Every structure is written in C-alpha cells, then in structure tokens.
C-alpha positions as a LaTeX table, in Angstrom:
\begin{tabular}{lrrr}
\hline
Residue & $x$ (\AA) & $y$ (\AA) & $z$ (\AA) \\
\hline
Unk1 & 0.00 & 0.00 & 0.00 \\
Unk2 & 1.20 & 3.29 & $-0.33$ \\
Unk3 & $-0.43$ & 6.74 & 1.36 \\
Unk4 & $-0.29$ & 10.14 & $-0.59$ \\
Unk5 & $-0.23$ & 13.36 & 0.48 \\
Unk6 & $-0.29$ & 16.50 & $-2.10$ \\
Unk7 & 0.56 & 20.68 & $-1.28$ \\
Unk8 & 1.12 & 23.14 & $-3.44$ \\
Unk9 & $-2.11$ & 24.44 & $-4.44$ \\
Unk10 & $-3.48$ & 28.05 & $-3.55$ \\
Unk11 & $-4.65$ & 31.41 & $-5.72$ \\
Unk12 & $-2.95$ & 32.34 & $-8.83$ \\
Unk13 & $-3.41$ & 34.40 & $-11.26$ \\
Unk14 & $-4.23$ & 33.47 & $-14.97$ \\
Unk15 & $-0.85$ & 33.32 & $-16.70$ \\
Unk16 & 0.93 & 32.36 & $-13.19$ \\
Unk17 & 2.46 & 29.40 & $-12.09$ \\
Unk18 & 2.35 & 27.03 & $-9.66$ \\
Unk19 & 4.04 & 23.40 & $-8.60$ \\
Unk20 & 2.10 & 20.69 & $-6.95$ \\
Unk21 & 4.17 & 17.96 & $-5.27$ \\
Unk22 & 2.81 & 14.81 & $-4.08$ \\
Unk23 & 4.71 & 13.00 & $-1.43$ \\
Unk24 & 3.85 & 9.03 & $-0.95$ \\
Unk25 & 4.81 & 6.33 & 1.85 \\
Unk26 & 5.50 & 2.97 & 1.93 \\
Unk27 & 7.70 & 1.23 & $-0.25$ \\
Unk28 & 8.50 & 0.41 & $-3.52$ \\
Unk29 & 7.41 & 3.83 & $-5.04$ \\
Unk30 & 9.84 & 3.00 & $-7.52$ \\
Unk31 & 7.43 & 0.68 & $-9.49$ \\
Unk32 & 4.25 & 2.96 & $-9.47$ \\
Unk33 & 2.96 & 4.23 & $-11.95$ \\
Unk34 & 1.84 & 8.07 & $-11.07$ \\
Unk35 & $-0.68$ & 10.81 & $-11.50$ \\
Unk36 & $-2.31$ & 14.02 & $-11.53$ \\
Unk37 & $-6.14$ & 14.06 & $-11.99$ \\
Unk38 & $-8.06$ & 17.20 & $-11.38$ \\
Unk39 & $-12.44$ & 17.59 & $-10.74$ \\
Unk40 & $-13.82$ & 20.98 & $-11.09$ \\
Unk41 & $-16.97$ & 21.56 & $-9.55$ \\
Unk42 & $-19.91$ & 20.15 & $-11.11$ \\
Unk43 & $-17.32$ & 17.76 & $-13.29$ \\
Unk44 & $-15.62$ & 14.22 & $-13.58$ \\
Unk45 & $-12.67$ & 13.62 & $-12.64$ \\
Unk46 & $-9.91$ & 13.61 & $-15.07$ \\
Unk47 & $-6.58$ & 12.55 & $-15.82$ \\
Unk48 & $-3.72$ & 15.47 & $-16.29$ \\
Unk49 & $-0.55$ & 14.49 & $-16.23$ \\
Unk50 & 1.31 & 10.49 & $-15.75$ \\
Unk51 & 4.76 & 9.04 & $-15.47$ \\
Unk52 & 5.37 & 5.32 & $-15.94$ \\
Unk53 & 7.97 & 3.84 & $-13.27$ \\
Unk54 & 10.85 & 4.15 & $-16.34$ \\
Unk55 & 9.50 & 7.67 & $-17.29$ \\
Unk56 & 7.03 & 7.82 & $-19.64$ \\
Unk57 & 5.11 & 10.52 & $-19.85$ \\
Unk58 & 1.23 & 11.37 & $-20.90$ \\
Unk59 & $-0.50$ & 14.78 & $-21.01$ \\
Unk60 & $-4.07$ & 16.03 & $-21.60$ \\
Unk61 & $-4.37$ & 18.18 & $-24.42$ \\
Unk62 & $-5.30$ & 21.09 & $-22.67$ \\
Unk63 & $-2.04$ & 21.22 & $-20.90$ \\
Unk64 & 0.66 & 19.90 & $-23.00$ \\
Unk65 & 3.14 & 22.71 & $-23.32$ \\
Unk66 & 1.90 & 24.38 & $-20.00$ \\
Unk67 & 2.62 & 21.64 & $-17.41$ \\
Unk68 & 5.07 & 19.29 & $-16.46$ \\
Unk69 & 5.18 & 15.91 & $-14.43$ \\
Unk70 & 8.59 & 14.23 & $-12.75$ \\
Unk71 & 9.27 & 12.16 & $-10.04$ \\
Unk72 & 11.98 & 11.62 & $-7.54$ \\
Unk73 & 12.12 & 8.07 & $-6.77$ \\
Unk74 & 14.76 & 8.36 & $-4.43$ \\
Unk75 & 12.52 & 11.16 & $-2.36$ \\
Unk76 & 9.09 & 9.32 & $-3.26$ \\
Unk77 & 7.52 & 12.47 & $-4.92$ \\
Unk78 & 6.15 & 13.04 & $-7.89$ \\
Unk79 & 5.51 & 16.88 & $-9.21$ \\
Unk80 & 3.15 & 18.71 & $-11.95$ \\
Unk81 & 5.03 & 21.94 & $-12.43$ \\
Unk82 & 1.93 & 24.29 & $-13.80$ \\
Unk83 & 2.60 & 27.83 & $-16.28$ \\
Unk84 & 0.40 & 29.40 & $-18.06$ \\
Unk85 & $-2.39$ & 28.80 & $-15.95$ \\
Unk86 & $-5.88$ & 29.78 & $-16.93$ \\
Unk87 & $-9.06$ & 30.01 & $-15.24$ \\
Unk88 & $-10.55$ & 26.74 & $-16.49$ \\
Unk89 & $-7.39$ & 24.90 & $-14.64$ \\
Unk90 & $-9.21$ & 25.74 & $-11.67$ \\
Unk91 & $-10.09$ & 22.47 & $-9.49$ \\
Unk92 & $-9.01$ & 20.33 & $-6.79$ \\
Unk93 & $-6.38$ & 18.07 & $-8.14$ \\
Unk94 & $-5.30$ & 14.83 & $-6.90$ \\
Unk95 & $-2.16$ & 12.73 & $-6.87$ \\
Unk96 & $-2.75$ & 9.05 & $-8.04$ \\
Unk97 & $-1.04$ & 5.57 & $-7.85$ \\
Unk98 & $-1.38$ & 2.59 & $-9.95$ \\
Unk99 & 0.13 & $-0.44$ & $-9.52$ \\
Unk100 & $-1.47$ & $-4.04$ & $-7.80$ \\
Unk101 & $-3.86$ & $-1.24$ & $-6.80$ \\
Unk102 & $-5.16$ & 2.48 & $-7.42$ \\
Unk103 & $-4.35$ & 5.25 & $-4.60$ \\
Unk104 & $-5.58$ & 8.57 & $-4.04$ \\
Unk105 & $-4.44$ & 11.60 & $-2.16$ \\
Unk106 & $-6.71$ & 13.82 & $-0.44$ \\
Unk107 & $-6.61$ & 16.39 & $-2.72$ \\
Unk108 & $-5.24$ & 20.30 & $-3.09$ \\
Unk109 & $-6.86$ & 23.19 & $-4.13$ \\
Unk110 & $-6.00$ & 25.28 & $-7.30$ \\
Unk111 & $-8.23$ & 28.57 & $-8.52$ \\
Unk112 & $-6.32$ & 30.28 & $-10.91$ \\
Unk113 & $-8.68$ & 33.96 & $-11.09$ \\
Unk114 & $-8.33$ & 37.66 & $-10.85$ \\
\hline
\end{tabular}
C-alpha cells in the first residue's frame, strides 16, 4: 500500500504558475505508476498528467506545453510543475497511484482567477 499526500495548491493568477508535489509512503514507489487528476466543480474527474515507473510521460491536451510531471524516486515524490495557468485549470487536483492497486491523495486546491 502506499499513502499520498499532495501541497502546493493556492490562488494564482491566470498566466501564473504554480508546482504541486505529491509525497507518498511505503515502499516500492519506484514501481508505481503516477498521476495528476483534477475535478472541477460540477465535473468528472480527469486525468492530467502520468509518469510510468521508467518515465514515460502522458498529457491532456489542454495542458501539453503548460505543465510538467517528474518524479523523484529516491525522495518518493512526484511533481506537476503548472505555467500558463488559466481560469478553467481551476479544481481540486489529486495525486494518483497505480500499480497491484489504485491510490488517491486527499486532494489540493488550485483557482487560478483575478
């Protein structure tokens, strides 16, 4: 099993930037597989950003360009570096795992507004 715990979120203007880390426990973070989803009010839940345990990368559409996802297996974190925000990035956004078994943080707060 492994726990995750997310900071980094807050207020930000549109055009700012912000970085989200995710910090997880337990062992072998090595092997997981790891996420960003985000849920605005009123809306599903949806993948952002994932790295593979060798590095792979995926990005939504909507952010490719303006955000980037790494991990520090030696410091089991995982990051989504965020620029160019805009107002529809705002939601809560949530750190994932995936391996035997899916994991979810509790979740941090972005509003990017005026």
């Amino acid at each position: 099993q492994v726990q995750l715990v997310e900071s980094g979120g807050g207020l930000v203007q549109p055009g700012g930037s912000l970085r989200l880390s995710c910090a997880a426990s337990g062992s072998s973070f090595s092997i997981y597989t790891m996420g960003w989803y985000r849920q605005a009010p009123g809306k599903q839940r949806e993948l952002v950003a994932r790295i593979t345990n060798i590095g792979n990368t995926y990005y939504r559409d909507s952010v490719k360009g303006r955000f980037t996802i790494s991990r520090d297996n030696a410091m089991n974190t995982v990051s989504l570096q965020m620029k160019s925000l805009k107002p529809e990035d705002t939601a809560v956004y949530y750190c994932n795992a995936e391996y035997s078994g899916t994991y979810w943080g509790p979740g941090t707060q972005v509003t990017v507004s005026s």
